[in-house]
Short mmCIF file of C-alpha atoms in Angstrom, two decimals:
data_model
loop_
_atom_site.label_atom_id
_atom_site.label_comp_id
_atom_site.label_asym_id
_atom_site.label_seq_id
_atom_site.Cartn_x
_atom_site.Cartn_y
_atom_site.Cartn_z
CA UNK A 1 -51.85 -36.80 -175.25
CA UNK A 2 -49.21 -36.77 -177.78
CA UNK A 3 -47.58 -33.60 -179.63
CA UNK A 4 -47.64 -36.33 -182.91
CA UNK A 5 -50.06 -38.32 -184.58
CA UNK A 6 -48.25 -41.95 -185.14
CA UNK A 7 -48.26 -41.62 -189.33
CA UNK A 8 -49.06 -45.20 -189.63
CA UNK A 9 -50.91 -46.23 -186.64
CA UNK A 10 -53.69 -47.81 -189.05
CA UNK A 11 -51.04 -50.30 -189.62
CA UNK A 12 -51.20 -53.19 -186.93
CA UNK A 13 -47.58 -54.26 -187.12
CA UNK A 14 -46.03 -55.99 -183.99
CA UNK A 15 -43.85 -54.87 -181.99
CA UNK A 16 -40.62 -57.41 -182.44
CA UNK A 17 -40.96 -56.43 -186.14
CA UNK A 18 -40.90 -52.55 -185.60
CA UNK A 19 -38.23 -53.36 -183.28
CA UNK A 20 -36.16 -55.06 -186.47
CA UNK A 21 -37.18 -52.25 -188.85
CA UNK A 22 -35.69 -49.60 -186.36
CA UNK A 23 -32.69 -51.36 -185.54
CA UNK A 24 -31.90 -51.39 -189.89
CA UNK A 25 -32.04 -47.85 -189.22
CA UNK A 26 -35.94 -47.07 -189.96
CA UNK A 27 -36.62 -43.89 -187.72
CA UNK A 28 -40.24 -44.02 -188.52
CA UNK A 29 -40.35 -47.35 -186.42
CA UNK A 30 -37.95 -46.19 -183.79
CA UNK A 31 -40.45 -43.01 -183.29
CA UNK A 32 -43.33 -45.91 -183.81
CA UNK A 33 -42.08 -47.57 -181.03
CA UNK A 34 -41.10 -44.90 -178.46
CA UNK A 35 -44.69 -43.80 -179.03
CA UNK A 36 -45.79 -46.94 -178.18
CA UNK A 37 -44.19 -47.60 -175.43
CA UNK A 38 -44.33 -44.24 -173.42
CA UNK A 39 -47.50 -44.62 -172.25
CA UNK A 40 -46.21 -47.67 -170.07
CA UNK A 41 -43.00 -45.90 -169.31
CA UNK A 42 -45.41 -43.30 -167.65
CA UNK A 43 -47.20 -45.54 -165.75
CA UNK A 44 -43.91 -47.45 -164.61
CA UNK A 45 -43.00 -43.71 -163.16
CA UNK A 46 -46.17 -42.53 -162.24
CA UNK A 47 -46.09 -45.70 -159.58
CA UNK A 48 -43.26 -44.53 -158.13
CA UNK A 49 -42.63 -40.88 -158.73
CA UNK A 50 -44.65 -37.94 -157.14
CA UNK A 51 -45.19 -35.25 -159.71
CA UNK A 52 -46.13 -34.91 -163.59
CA UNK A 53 -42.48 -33.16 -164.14
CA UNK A 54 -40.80 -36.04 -162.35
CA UNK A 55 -42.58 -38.51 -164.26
CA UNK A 56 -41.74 -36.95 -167.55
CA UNK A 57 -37.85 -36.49 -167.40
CA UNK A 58 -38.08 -40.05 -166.38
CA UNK A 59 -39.69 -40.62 -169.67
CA UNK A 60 -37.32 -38.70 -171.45
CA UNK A 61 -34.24 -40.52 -169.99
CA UNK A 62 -35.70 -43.77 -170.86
CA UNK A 63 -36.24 -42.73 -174.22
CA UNK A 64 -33.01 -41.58 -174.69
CA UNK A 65 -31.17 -44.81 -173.61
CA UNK A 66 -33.40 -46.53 -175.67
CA UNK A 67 -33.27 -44.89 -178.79
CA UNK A 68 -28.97 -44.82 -178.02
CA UNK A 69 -29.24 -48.59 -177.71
CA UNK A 70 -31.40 -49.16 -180.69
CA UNK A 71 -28.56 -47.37 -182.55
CA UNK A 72 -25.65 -49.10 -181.16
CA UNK A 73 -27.48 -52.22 -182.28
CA UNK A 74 -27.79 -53.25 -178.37
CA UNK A 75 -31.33 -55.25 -179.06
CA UNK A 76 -30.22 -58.53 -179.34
CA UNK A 77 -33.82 -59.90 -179.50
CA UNK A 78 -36.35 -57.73 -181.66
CA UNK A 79 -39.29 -59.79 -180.47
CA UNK A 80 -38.51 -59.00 -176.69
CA UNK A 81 -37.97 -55.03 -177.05
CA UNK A 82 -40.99 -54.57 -174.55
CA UNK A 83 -38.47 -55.66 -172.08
CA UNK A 84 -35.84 -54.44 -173.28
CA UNK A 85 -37.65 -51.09 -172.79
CA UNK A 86 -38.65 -52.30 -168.95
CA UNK A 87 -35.27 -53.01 -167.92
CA UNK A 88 -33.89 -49.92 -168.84
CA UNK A 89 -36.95 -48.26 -166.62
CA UNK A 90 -36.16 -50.62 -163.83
CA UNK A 91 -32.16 -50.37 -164.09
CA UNK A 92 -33.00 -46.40 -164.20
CA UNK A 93 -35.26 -46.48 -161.11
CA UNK A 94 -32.67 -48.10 -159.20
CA UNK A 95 -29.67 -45.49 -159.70
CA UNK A 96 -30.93 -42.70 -161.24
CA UNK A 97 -28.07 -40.01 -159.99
CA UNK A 98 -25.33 -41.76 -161.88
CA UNK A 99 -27.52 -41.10 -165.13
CA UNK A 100 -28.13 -37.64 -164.82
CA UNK A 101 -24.47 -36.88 -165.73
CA UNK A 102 -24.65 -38.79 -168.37
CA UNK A 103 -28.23 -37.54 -169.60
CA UNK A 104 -26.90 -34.18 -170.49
CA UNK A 105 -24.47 -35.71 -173.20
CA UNK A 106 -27.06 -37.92 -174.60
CA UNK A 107 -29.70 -35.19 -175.44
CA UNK A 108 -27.42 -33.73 -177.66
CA UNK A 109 -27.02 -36.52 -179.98
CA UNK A 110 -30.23 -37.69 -179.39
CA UNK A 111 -32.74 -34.93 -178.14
CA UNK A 112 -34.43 -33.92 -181.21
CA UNK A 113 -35.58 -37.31 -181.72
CA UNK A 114 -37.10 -38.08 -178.37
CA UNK A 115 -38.79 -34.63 -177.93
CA UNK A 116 -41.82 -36.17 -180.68
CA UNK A 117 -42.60 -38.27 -177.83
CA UNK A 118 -43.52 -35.87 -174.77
CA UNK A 119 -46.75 -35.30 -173.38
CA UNK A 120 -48.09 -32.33 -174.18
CA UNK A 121 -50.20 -29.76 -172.00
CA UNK A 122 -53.24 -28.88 -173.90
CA UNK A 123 -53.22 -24.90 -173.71
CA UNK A 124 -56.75 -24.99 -175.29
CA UNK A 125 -59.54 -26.92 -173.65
CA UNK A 126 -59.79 -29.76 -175.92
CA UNK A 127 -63.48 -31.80 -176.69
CA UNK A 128 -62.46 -34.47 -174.11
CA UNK A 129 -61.36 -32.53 -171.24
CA UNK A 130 -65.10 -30.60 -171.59
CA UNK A 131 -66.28 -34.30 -171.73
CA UNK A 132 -64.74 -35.38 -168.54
CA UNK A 133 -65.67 -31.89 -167.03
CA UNK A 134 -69.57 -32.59 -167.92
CA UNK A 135 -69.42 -36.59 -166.63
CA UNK A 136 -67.69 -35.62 -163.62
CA UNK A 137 -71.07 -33.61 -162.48
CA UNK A 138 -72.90 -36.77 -162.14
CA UNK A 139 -70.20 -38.33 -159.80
CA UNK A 140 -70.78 -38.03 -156.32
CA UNK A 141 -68.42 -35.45 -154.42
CA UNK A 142 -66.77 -38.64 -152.25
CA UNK A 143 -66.36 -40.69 -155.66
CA UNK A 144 -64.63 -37.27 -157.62
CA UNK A 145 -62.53 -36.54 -154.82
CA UNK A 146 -61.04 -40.03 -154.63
CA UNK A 147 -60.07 -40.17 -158.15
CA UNK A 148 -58.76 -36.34 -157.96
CA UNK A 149 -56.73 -37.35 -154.92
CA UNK A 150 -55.00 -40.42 -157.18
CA UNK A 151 -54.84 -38.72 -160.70
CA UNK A 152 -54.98 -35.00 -159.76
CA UNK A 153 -52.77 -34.96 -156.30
CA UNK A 154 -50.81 -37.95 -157.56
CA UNK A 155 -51.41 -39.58 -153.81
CA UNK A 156 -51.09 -43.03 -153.15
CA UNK A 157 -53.84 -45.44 -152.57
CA UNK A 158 -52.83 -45.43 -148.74
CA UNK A 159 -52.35 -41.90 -148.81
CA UNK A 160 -56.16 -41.63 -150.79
CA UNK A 161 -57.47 -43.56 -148.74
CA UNK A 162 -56.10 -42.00 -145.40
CA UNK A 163 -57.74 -38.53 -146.92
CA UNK A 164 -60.98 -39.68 -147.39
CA UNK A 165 -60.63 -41.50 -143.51
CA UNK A 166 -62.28 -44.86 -145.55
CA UNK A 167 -60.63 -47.93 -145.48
CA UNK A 168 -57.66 -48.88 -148.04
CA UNK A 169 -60.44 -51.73 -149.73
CA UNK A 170 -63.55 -48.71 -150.03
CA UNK A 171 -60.99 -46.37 -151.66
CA UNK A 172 -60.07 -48.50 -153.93
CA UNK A 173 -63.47 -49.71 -154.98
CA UNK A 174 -64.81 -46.00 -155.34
CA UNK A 175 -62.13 -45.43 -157.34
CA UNK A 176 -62.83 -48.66 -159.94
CA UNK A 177 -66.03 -47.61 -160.10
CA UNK A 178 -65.41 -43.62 -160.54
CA UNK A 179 -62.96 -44.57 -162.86
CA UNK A 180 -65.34 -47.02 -165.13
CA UNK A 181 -68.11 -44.75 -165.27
CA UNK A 182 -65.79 -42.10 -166.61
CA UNK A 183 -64.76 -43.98 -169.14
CA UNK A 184 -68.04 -44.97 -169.85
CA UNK A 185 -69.36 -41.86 -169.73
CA UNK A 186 -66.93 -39.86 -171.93
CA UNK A 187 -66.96 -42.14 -174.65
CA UNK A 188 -70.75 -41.21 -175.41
CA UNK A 189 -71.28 -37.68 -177.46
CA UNK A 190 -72.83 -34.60 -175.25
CA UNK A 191 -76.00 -33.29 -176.58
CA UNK A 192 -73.93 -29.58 -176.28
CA UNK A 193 -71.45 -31.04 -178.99
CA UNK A 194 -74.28 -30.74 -181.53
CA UNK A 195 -75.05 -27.17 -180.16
CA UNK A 196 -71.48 -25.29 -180.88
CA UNK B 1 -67.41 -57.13 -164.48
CA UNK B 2 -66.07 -57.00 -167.76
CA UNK B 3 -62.25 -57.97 -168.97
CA UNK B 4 -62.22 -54.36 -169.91
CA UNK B 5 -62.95 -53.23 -165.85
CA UNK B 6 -61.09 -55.83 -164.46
CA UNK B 7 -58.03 -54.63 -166.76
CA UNK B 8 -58.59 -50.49 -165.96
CA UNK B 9 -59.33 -51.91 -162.44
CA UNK B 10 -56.10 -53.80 -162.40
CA UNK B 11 -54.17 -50.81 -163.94
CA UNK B 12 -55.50 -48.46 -161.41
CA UNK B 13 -53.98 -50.70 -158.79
CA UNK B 14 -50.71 -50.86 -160.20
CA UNK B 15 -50.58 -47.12 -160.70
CA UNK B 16 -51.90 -46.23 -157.37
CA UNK B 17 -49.40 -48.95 -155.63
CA UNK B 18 -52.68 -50.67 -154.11
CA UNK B 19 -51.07 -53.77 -155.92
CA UNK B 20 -48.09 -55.03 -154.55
CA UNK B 21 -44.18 -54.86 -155.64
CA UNK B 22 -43.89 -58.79 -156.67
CA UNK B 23 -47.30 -58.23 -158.60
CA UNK B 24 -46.40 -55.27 -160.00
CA UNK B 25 -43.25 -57.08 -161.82
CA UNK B 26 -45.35 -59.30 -163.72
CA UNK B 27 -47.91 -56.78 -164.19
CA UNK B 28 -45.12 -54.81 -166.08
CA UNK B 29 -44.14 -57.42 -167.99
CA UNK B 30 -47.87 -57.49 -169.52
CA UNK B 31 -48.28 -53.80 -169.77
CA UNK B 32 -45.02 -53.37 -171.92
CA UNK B 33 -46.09 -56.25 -173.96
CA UNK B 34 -49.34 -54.98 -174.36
CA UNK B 35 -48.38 -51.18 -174.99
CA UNK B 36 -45.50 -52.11 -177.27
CA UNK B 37 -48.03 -54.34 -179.70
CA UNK B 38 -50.89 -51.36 -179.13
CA UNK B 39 -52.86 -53.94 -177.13
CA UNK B 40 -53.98 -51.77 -173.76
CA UNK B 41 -56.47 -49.52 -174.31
CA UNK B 42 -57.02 -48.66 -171.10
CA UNK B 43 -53.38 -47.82 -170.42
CA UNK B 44 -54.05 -45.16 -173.06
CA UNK B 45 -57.51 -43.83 -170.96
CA UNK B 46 -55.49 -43.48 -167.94
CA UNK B 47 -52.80 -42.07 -169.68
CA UNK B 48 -54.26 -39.65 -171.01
CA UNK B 49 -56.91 -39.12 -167.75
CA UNK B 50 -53.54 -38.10 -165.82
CA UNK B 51 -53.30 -34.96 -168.57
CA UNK B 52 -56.66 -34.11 -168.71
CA UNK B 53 -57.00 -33.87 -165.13
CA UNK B 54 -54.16 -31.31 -164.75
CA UNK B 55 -56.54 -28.71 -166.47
CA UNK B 56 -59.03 -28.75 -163.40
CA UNK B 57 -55.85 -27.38 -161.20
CA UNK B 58 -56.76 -23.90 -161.61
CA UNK B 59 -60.20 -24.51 -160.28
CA UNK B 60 -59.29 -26.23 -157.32
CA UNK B 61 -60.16 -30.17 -158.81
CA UNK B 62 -63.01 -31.87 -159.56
CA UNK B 63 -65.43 -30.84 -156.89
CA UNK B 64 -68.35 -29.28 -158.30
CA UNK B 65 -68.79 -26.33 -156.52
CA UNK B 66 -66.81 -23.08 -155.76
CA UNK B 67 -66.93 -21.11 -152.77
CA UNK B 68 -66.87 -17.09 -153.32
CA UNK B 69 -63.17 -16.84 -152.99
CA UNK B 70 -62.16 -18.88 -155.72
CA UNK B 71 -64.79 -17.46 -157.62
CA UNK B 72 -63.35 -14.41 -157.09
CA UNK B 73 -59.41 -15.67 -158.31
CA UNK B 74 -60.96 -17.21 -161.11
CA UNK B 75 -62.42 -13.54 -162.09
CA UNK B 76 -58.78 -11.64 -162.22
CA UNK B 77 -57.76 -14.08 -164.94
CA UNK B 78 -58.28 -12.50 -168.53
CA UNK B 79 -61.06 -14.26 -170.45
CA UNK B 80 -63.69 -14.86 -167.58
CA UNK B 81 -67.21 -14.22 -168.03
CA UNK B 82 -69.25 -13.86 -165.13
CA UNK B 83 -73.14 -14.64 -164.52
CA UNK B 84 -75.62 -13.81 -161.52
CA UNK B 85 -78.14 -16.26 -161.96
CA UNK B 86 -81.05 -15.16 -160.03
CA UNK B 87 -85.17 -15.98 -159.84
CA UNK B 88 -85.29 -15.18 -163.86
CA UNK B 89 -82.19 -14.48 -165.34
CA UNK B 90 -81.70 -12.97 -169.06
CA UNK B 91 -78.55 -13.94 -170.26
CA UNK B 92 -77.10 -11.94 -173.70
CA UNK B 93 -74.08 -13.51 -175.15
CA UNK B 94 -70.60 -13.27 -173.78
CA UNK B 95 -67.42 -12.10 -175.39
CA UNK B 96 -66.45 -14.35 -178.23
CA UNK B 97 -62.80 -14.81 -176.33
CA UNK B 98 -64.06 -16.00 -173.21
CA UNK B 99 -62.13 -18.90 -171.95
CA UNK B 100 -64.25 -19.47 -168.66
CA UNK B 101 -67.89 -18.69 -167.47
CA UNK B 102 -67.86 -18.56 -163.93
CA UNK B 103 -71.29 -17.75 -162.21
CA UNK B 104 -73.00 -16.96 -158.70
CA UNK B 105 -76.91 -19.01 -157.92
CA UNK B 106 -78.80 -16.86 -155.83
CA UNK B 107 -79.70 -19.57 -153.35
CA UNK B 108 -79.33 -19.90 -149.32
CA UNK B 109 -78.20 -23.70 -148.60
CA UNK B 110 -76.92 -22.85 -145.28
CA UNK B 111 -78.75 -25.43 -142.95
CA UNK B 112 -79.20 -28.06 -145.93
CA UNK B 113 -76.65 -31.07 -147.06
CA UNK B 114 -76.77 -33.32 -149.67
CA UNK B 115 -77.28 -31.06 -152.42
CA UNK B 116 -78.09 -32.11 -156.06
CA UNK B 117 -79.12 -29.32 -158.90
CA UNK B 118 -81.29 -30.77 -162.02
CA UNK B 119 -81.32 -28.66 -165.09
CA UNK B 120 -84.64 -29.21 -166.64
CA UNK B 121 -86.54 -27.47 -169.46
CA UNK B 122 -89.50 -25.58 -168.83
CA UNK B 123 -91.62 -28.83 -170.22
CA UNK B 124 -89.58 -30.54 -167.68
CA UNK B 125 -87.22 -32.42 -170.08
CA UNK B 126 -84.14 -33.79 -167.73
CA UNK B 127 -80.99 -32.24 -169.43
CA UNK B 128 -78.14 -32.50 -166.62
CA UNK B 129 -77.63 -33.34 -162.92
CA UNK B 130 -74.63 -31.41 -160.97
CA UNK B 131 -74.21 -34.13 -157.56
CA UNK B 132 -73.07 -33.47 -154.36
CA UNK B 133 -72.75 -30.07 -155.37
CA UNK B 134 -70.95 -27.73 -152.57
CA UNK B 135 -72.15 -24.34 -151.45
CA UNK B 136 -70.10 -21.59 -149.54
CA UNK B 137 -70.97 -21.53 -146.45
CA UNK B 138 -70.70 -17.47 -145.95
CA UNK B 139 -73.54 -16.77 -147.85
CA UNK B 140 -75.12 -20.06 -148.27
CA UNK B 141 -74.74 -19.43 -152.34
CA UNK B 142 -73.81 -21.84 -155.35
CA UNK B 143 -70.65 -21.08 -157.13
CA UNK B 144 -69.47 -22.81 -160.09
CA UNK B 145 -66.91 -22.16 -163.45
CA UNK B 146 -66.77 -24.05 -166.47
CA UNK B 147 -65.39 -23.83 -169.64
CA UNK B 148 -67.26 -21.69 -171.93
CA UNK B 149 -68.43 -23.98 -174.95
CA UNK B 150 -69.78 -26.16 -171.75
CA UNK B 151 -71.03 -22.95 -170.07
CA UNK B 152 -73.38 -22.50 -173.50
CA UNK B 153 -75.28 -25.51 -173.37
CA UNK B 154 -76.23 -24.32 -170.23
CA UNK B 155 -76.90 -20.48 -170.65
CA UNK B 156 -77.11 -19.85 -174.14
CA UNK B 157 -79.04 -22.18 -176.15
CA UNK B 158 -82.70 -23.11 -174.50
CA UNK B 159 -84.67 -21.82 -171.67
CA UNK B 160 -83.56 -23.89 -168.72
CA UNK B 161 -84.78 -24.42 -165.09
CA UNK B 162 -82.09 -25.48 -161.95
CA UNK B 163 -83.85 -27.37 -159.91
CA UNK B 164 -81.92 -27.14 -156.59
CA UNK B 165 -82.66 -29.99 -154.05
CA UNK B 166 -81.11 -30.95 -150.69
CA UNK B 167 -82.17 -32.13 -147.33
CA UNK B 168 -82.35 -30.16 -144.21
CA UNK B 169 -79.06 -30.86 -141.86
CA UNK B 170 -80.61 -30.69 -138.91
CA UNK B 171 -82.77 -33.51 -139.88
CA UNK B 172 -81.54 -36.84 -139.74
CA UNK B 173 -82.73 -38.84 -142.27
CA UNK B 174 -84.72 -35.78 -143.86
CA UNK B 175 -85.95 -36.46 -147.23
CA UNK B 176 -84.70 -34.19 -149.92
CA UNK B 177 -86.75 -31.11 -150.82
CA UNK B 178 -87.27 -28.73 -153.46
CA UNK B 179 -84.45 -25.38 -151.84
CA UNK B 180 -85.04 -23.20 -155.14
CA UNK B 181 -85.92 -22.95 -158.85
CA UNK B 182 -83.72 -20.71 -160.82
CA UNK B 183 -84.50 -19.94 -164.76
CA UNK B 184 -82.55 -18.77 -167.00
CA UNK B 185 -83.52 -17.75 -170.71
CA UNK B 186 -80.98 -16.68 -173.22
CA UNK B 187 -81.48 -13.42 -174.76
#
């Protein structure tokens, strides 16, 4: 979930051209594309990283280099700023201590901008969270606890399946299919949202 | 399978490292590609899954199913509303603050597994299952919490009937059986 709404994300405009519009100095594409792409940046850190906080500040420095880059006109290529953005996660991943230094001076020029982009905690229940909560009552108990162990514990799919004492190949395919009927499943309207 | 399970299927491997590190590279590639031109919906699903499943924390995941102790933390937080849902249970409105319901089904399942509860109307109308549902094994009885809009479906709006089935443990292979019907009728 994101603490902004994208102002123009009605507007299917491609990446590489975002990318050109932010490096002429357009900070509504710069924050167009750090929206876009933190998502991804999450998953690249959740693969690797073992807690929500962890994967966050990893976001955050990410965002930062980018956004520094951007400004110093480092994109040579507009059209390839998708991996422009995963080098910078992969470069980070391999020596993140002699970043952190550096990190500190960064969020001072850039901070304010990169904050739009953080994940926010709902602190209210929101409709989709009572979704999930009802369509998680028609899982079975082995089928919820495999996909709380992965997106709940953050465990990985050894360490999953190694709780559950099922192979590595039934984990995974309780989880696909946990996962899928979720989806499924939250996407329809409760008869209780008619009822509030 | 669809593209679309194949690709949450695919995304779930990468995440959970169940794919491996030289797929993973060109998996990245994609998913940057795709995120930066707003093509991976089910990067955003997943995404946001990983938030949405912090909130169950405080009550212990996504079992369904408390045992009496947790019950009992959930109650010292402030905005907790708490039912005993017996044979026929009146239940009057809660406060309008109330954050959580949480609420005790006065059953015995000690000696039965497998335990499923239907929530039927009185004319038998199928409204909800709860699967798999856990019990606490002190006193045998069904615990659960919920957040409260969710919690009046359930309690406040319609007569309703929990149908609580399970098969006996001690019987391999038992079918399941009828434990308990609890009604509740708002007042």
């Amino acid at each position: 979930m994101l603490s902004v709404a994208d102002p123009a994300a009605s507007e299917a405009t491609d990446a590489g051209t975002l990318a050109a519009q932010a490096l002429a100095g357009d900070r509504a594409a710069e924050a167009r594309l750090c929206l876009r792409l933190s998502p991804a940046i999450r998953a690249f850190a959740r693969r690797r990283l073992r807690s929500q906080e962890a994967t966050l500040e990893f976001q955050q420095e990410v965002l930062l280099i980018f956004v520094e880059a951007l400004r110093a006109g480092r994109l040579e290529d507009p059209a390839r700023v998708a991996g422009f953005v995963l080098g910078i996660c992969r470069n980070l991943a391999l020596d993140r201590a002699r970043e952190r230094e550096r990190r500190g001076k960064l969020w001072e020029l850039y901070g304010e901008s990169v904050s739009a982009c953080d994940v926010v905690q709902p602190t209210e229940v929101t409709l989709e969270i009572m979704r999930l909560e009802d369509c998680l009552t028609e899982l079975s108990q082995r089928a919820r606890e495999a996909v709380w162990l992965s997106y709940g514990e953050l465990l990985n799919h050894a360490e999953v399946s190694s709780r559950l004492g099922i192979s590595e190949g039934n984990a995974r395919v309780l989880r696909h299919r946990a996962l899928h009927a979720l989806k499924q499943c939250v996407a329809v309207p409760k008869r209780w949202e008619s009822l509030q | 399978m669809s593209a679309a399970d194949d690709a949450l299927a695919l995304l779930d491997d990468y995440l959970s490292a169940a794919m491996s590190d030289s797929h993973a590279a060109d998996f990245e590639e994609r998913l940057f590609a795709d995120a930066a031109d707003e093509r991976a919906p089910q990067l955003a699903y997943l995404d946001a899954f990983f938030d949405q499943a912090q909130w169950f924390r405080v009550r212990g995941g996504f079992s369904s199913g408390a045992t009496a102790e947790q019950i009992a933390e959930l109650r010292k937080l402030p905005n907790v509303h708490y039912i005993d849902v017996a044979v026929d249970t009146r239940v009057g409105p809660w406060p309008a603050d109330t954050k959580y319901v949480v609420y005790r089904l006065d059953v015995d399942l000690r000696g039965y597994e497998n335990i499923d509860v239907a929530i039927l109307t009185p004319d038998g109308q199928h409204r909800k299952w709860f699967r798999d549902v856990v019990f606490d094994p002190k006193d045998g009885a069904l615990y659960g919490a919920c957040d409260a809009p969710l919690a009046a479906s359930t309690f406040r709006h319609e007569p309703l009937i929990a149908r609580i089935q399970a098969s006996r443990s001690d019987k391999p292979g038992a079918k399941r059986e009828i434990v308990a019907e609890l009604s509740v009728t708002p007042k």
